[in-house]
mmCIF file of C-alpha atoms and ligand atoms in Angstrom:
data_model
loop_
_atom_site.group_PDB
_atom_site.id
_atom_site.type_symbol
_atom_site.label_atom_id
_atom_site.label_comp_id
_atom_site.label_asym_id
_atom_site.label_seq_id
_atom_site.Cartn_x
_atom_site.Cartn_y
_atom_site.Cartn_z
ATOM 1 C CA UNK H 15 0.000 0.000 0.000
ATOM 2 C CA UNK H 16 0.738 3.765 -0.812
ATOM 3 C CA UNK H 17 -0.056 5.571 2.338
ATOM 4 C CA UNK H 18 -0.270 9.545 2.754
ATOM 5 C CA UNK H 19 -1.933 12.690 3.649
ATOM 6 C CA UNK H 20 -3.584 14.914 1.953
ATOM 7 C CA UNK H 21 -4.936 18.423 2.891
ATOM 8 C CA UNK H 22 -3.337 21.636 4.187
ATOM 9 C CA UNK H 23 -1.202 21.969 6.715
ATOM 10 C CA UNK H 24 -2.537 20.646 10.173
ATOM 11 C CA UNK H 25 -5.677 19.421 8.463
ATOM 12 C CA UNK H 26 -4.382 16.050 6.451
ATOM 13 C CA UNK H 27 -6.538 13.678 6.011
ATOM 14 C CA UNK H 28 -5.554 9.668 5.719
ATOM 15 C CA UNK H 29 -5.413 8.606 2.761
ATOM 16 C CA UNK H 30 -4.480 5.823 0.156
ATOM 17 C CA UNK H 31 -3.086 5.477 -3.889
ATOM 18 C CA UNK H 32 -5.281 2.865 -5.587
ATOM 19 C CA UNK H 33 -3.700 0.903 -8.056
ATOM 20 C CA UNK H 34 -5.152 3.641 -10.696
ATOM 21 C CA UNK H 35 -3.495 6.786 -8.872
ATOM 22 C CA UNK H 36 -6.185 7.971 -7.981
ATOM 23 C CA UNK H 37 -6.335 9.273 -3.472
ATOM 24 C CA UNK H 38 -8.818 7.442 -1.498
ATOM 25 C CA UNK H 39 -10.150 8.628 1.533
ATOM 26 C CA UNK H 40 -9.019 7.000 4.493
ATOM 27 C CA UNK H 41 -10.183 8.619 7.562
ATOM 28 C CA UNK H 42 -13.572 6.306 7.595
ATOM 29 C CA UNK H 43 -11.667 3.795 9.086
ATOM 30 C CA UNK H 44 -8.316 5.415 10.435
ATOM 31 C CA UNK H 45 -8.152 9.266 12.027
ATOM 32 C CA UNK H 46 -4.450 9.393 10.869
ATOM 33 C CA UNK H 47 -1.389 7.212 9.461
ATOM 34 C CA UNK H 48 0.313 7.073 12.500
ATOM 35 C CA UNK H 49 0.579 4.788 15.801
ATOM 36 C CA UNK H 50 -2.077 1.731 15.770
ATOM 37 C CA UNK H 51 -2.768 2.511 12.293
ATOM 38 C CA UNK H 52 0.772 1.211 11.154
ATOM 39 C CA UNK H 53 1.375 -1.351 13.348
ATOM 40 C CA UNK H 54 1.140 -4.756 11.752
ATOM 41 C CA UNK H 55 -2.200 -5.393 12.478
ATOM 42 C CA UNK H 56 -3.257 -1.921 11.591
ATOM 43 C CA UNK H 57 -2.057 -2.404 8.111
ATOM 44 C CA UNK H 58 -3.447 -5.663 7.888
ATOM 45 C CA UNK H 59 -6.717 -3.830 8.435
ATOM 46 C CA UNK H 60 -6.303 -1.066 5.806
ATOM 47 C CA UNK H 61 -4.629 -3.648 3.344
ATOM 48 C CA UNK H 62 -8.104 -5.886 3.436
ATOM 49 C CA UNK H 63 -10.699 -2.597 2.427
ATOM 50 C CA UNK H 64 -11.254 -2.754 -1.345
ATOM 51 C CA UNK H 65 -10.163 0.806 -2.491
ATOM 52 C CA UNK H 66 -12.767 1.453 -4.856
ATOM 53 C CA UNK H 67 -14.926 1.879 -1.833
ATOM 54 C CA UNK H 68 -13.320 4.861 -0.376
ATOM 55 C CA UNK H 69 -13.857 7.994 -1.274
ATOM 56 C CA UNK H 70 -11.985 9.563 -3.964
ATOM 57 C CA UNK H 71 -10.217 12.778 -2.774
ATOM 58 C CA UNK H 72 -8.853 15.437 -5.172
ATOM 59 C CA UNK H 73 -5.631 16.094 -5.499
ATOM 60 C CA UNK H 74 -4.212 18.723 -3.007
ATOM 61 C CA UNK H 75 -1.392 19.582 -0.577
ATOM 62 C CA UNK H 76 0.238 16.177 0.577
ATOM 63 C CA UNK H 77 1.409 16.286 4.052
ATOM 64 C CA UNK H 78 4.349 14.360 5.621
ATOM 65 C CA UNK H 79 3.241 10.653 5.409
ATOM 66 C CA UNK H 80 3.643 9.630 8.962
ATOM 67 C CA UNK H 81 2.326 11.736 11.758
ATOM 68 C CA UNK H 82 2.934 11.513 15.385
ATOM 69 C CA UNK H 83 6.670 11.109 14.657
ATOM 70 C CA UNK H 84 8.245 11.260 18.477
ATOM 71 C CA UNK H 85 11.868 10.333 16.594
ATOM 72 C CA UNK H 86 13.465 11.168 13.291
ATOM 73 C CA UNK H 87 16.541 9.450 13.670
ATOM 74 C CA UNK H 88 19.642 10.303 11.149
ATOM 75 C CA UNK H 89 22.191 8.153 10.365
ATOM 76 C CA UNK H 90 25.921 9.704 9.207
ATOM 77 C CA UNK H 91 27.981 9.034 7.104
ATOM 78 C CA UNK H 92 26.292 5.766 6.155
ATOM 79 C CA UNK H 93 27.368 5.645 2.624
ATOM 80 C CA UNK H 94 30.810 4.493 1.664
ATOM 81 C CA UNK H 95 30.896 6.658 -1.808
ATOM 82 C CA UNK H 96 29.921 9.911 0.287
ATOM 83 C CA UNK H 97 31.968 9.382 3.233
ATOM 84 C CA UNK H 98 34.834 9.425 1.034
ATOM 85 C CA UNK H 99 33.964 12.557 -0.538
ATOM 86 C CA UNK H 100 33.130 14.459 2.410
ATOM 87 C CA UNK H 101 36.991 13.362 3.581
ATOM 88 C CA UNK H 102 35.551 11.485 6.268
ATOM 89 C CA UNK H 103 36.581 7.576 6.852
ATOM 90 C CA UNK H 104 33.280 5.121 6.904
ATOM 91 C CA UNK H 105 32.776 5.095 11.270
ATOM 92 C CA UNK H 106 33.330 1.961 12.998
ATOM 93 C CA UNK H 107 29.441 2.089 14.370
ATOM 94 C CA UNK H 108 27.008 3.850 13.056
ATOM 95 C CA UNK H 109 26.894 7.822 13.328
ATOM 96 C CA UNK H 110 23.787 8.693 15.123
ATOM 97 C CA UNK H 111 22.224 12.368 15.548
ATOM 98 C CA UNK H 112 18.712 13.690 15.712
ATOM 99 C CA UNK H 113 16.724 15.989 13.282
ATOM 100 C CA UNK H 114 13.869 17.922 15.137
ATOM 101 C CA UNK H 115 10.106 16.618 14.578
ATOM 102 C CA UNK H 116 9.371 20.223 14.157
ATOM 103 C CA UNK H 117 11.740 20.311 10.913
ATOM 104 C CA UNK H 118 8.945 17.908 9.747
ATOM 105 C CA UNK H 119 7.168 19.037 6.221
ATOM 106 C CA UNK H 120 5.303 17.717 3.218
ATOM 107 C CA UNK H 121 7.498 16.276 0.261
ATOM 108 C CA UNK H 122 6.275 19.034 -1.929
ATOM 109 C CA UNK H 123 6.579 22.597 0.903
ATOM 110 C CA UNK H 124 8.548 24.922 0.096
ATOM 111 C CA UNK H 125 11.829 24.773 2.173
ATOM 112 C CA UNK H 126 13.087 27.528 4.120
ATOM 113 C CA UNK H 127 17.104 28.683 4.062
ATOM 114 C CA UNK H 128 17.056 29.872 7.665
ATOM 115 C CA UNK H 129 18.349 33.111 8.719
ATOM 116 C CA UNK H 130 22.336 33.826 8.208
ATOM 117 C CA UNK H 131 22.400 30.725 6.203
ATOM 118 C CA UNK H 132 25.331 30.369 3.241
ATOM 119 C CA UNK H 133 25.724 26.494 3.166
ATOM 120 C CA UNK H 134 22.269 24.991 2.808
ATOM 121 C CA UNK H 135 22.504 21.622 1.200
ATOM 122 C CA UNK H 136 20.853 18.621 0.126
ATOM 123 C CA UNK H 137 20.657 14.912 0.788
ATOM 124 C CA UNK H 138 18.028 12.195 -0.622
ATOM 125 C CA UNK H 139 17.687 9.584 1.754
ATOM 126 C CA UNK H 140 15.864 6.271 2.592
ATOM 127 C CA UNK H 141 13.161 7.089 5.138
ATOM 128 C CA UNK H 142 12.102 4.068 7.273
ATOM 129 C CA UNK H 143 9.099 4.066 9.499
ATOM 130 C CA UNK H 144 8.573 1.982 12.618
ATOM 131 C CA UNK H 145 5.020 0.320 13.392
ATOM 132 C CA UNK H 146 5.647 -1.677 16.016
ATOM 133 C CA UNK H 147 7.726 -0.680 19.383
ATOM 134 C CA UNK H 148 11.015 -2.032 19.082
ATOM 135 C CA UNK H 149 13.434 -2.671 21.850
ATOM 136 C CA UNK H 150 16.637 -5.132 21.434
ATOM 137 C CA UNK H 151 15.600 -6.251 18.571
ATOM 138 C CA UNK H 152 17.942 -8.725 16.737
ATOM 139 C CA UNK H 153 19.479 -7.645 12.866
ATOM 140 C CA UNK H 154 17.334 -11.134 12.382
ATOM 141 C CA UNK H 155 13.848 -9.900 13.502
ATOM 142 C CA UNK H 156 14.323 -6.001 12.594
ATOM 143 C CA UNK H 157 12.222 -5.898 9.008
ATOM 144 C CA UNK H 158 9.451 -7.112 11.089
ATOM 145 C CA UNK H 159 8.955 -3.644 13.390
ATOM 146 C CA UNK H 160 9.161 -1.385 10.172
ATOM 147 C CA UNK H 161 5.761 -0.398 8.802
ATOM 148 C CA UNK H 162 7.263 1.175 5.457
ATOM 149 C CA UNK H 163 9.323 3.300 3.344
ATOM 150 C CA UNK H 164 9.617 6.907 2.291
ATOM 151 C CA UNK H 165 11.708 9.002 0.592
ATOM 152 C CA UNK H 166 13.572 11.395 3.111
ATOM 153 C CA UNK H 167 15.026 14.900 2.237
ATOM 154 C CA UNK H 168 17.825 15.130 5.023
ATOM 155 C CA UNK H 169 18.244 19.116 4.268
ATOM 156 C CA UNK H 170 20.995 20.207 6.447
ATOM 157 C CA UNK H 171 23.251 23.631 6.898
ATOM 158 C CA UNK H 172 26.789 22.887 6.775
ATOM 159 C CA UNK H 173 27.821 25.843 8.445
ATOM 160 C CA UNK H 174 25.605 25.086 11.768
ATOM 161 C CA UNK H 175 26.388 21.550 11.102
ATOM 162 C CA UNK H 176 29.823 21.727 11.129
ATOM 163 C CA UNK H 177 31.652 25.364 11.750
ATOM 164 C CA UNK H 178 29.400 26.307 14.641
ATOM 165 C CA UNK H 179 30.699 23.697 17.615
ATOM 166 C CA UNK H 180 28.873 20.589 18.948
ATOM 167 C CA UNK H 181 27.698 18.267 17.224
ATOM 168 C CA UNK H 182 25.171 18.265 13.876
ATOM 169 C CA UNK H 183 22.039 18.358 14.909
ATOM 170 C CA UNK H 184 21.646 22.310 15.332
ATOM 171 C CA UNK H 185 22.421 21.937 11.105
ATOM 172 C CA UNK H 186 20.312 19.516 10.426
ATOM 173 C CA UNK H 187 16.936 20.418 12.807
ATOM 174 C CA UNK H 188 16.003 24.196 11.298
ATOM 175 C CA UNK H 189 11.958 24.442 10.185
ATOM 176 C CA UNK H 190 11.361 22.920 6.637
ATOM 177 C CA UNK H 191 14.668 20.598 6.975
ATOM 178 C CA UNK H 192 12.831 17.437 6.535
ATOM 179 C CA UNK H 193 10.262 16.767 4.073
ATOM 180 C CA UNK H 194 8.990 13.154 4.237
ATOM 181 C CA UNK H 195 6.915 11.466 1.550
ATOM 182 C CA UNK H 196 4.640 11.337 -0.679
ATOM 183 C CA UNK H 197 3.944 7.917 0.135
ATOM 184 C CA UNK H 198 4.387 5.895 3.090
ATOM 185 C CA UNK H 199 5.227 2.724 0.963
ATOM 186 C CA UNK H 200 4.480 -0.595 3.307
ATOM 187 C CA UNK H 201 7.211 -2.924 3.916
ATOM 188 C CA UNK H 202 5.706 -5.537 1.697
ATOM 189 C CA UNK H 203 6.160 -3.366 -1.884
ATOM 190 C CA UNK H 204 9.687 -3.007 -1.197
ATOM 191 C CA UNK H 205 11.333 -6.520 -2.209
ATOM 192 C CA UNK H 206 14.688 -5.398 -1.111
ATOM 193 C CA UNK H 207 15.486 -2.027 0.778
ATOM 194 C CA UNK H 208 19.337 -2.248 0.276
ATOM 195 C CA UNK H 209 18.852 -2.225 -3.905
ATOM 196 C CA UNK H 210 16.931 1.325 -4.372
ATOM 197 C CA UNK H 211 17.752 3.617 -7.114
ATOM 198 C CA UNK H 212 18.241 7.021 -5.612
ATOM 199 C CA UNK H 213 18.434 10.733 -7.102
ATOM 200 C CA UNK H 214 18.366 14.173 -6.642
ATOM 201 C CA UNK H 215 18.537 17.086 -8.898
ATOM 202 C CA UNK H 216 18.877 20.920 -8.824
ATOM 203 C CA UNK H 217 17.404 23.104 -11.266
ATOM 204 C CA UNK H 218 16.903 19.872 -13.224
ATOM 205 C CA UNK H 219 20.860 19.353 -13.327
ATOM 206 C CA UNK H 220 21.711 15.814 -11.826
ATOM 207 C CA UNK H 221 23.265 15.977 -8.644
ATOM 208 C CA UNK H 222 22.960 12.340 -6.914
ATOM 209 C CA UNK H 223 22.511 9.171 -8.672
ATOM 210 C CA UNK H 224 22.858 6.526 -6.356
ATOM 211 C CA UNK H 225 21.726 3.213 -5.107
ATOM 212 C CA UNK H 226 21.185 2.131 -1.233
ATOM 213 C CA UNK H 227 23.139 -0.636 -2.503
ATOM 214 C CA UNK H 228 26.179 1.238 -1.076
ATOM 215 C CA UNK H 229 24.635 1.826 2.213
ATOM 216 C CA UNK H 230 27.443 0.452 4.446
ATOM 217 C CA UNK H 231 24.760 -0.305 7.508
ATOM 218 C CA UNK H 232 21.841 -1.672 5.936
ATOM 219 C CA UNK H 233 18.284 -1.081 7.132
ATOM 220 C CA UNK H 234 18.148 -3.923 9.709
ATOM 221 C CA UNK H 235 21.068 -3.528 10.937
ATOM 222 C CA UNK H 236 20.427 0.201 11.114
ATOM 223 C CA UNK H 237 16.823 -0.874 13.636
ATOM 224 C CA UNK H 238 18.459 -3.563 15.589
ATOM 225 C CA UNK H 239 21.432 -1.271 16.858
ATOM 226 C CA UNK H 240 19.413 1.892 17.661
ATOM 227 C CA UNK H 241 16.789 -0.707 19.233
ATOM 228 C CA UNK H 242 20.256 -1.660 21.522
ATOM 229 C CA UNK H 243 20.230 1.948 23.049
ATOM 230 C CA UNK H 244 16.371 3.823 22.885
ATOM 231 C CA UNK H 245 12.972 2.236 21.690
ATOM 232 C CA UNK H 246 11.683 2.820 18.495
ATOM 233 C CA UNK H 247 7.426 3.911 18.622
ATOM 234 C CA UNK H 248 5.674 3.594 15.849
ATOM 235 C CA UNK H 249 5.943 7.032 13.851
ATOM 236 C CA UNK H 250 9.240 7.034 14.416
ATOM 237 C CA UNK H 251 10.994 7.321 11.325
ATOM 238 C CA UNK H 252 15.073 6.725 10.859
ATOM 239 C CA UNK H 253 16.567 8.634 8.195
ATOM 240 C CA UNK H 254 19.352 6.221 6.585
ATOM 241 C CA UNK H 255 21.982 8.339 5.133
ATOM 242 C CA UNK H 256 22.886 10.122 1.701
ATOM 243 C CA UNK H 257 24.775 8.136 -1.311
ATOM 244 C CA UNK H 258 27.130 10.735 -2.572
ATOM 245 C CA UNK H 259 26.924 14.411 -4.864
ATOM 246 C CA UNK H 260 25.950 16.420 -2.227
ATOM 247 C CA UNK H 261 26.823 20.317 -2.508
ATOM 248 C CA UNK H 262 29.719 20.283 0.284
ATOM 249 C CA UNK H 263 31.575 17.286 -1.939
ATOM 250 C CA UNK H 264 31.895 19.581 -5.087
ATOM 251 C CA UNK H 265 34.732 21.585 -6.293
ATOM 252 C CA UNK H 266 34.400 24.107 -5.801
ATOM 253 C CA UNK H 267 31.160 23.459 -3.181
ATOM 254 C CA UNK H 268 28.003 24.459 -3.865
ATOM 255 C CA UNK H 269 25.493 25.477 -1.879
ATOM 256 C CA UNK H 270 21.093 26.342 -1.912
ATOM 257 C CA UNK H 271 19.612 29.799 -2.423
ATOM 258 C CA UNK H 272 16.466 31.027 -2.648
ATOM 259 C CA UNK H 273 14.575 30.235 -5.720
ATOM 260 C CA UNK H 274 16.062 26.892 -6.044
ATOM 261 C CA UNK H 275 14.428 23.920 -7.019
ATOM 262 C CA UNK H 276 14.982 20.633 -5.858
ATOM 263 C CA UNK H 277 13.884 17.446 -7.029
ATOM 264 C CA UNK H 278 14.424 14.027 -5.794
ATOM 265 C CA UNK H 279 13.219 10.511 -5.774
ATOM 266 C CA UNK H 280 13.976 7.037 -4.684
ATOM 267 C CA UNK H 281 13.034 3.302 -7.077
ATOM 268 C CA UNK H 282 9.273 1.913 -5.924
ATOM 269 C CA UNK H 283 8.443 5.462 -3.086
ATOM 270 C CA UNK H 284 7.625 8.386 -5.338
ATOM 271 C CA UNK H 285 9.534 11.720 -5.560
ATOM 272 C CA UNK H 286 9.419 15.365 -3.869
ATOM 273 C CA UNK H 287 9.555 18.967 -5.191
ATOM 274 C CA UNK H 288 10.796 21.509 -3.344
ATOM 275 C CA UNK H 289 11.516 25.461 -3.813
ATOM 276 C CA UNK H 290 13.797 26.887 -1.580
ATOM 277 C CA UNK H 291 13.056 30.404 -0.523
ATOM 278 C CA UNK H 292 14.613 32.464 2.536
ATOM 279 C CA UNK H 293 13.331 32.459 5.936
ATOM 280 C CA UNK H 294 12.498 36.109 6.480
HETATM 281 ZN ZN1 ZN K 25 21.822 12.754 6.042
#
């Protein structure tokens, strides 16, 4: 299934893509896509309704496609190809920050380059979203507490990431910096979560073209160690890491500014839109 949510901003209703593309309306049976909705036997629920008995919504705003997020977890450095350009070596364990919930937005917002900002960049990840609590879960089990996929824009400000002491988060957590979506895609569309084509452009130019192929911690790994130190709710959703061709890797670098346009995608979960604009 193709979850999402559709509607303006604090208003989304749940919602479903039929097999035609066409949004069905969801909130008959479900007040949001979040929590008990997503757990295994919420989905199980939602997966046995016949779609052509939903309402048909028109096309609108799309909203993140997970609410009640408590965590949006980031992993670092989790490619091999973009560690290396970056100059940093592939970690031992994985790298591990947090992105404010607040930084949450639809795939499609506009994104905001905050205040005193120079180094704004870009990052398509692998969104993954937990249904089920998860607590020492082994690399064996892990698949089975994720509800779905997403595509994840990690946006993130090099400058606060990196120049401005501490560690990222205060880079990576600024409002707009993570659009999530369209589509909450459930676990069972996605065959194979390390073997997704991933992209990104910029004003239509090509930036990354990747694969989660060169994810160095894959997506169960990635639950079952962060299920060794915190518990993952469902809404939670773990951002997995960029493949490489991201602004601060270019010679010279390159960064966001307003008017922008961003575009980016990942194989099987759909693909965002976003124009950048300043925070005034
Ligand atoms: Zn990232």
């Amino acid at each position: 299934m193709k979850l999402m949510r559709v509607g303006e901003i604090g208003q989304e209703k749940p919602a479903m893509l039929d097999a035609d593309g066409k949004i069905r309306d969801l909130s008959g049976h479900v007040s949001d896509i979040a929590g008990a909705a997503i757990s295994p036997e919420g989905l199980a629920k939602l997966a046995a309704i016949d779609p052509k008995t939903l309402p048909e919504l028109q096309p609108g705003r799309i909203g993140a496609c997970v609410a009640g997020t408590g965590k949006f977890i980031c992993i670092g450095l989790n490619f091999s190809d973009h560690a290396a350009e970056t100059g940093a070596a592939v970690p031992p364990e994985p790298v591990i920050f947090m992105k404010a919930t607040s930084a949450i937005v639809g795939p499609n917002d506009n994104v905001l380059i905050p205040r005193g900002s120079e180094k704004t960049d870009w990052e398509v990840e692998l969104g993954v979203v937990i249904g089920k609590t998860a607590k020492y879960v082994s690399e064996a089990d892990a698949l089975d507490y994720v509800a779905g996929y997403c595509v994840s824009h990690d946006v993130s400000e090099r400058a606060f990431q990196t120049e401005r002491a501490g560690q990222w988060t205060k880079g990576k957590s600024c409002d707009t910096f993570g659009p999530i979506g369209p589509w909450l895609v459930t676990r069972d569309e996605i065959a194979d979560p390390q073997d997704l084509g991933m992209w990104l452009k910029v004003n239509g130019e090509t930036m990354q073209n990747g694969s989660s192929k060169t994810m160095v911690y894959g997506v169960a790994f990635v639950v079952s160690y962060l299920s060794q130190f915190m518990s993952l709710h469902p809404g939670d959703v773990i951002s997995t890491g960029t493949p490489p061709g991201v602004g601060m890797g270019m010679k010279p670098p390159r960064f966001l500014r307003a008017g922008d346009v961003v575009e980016l995608g990942i194989e099987g979960l759909g693909t965002q839109k976003q124009t950048f604009q300043a925070d005034i």
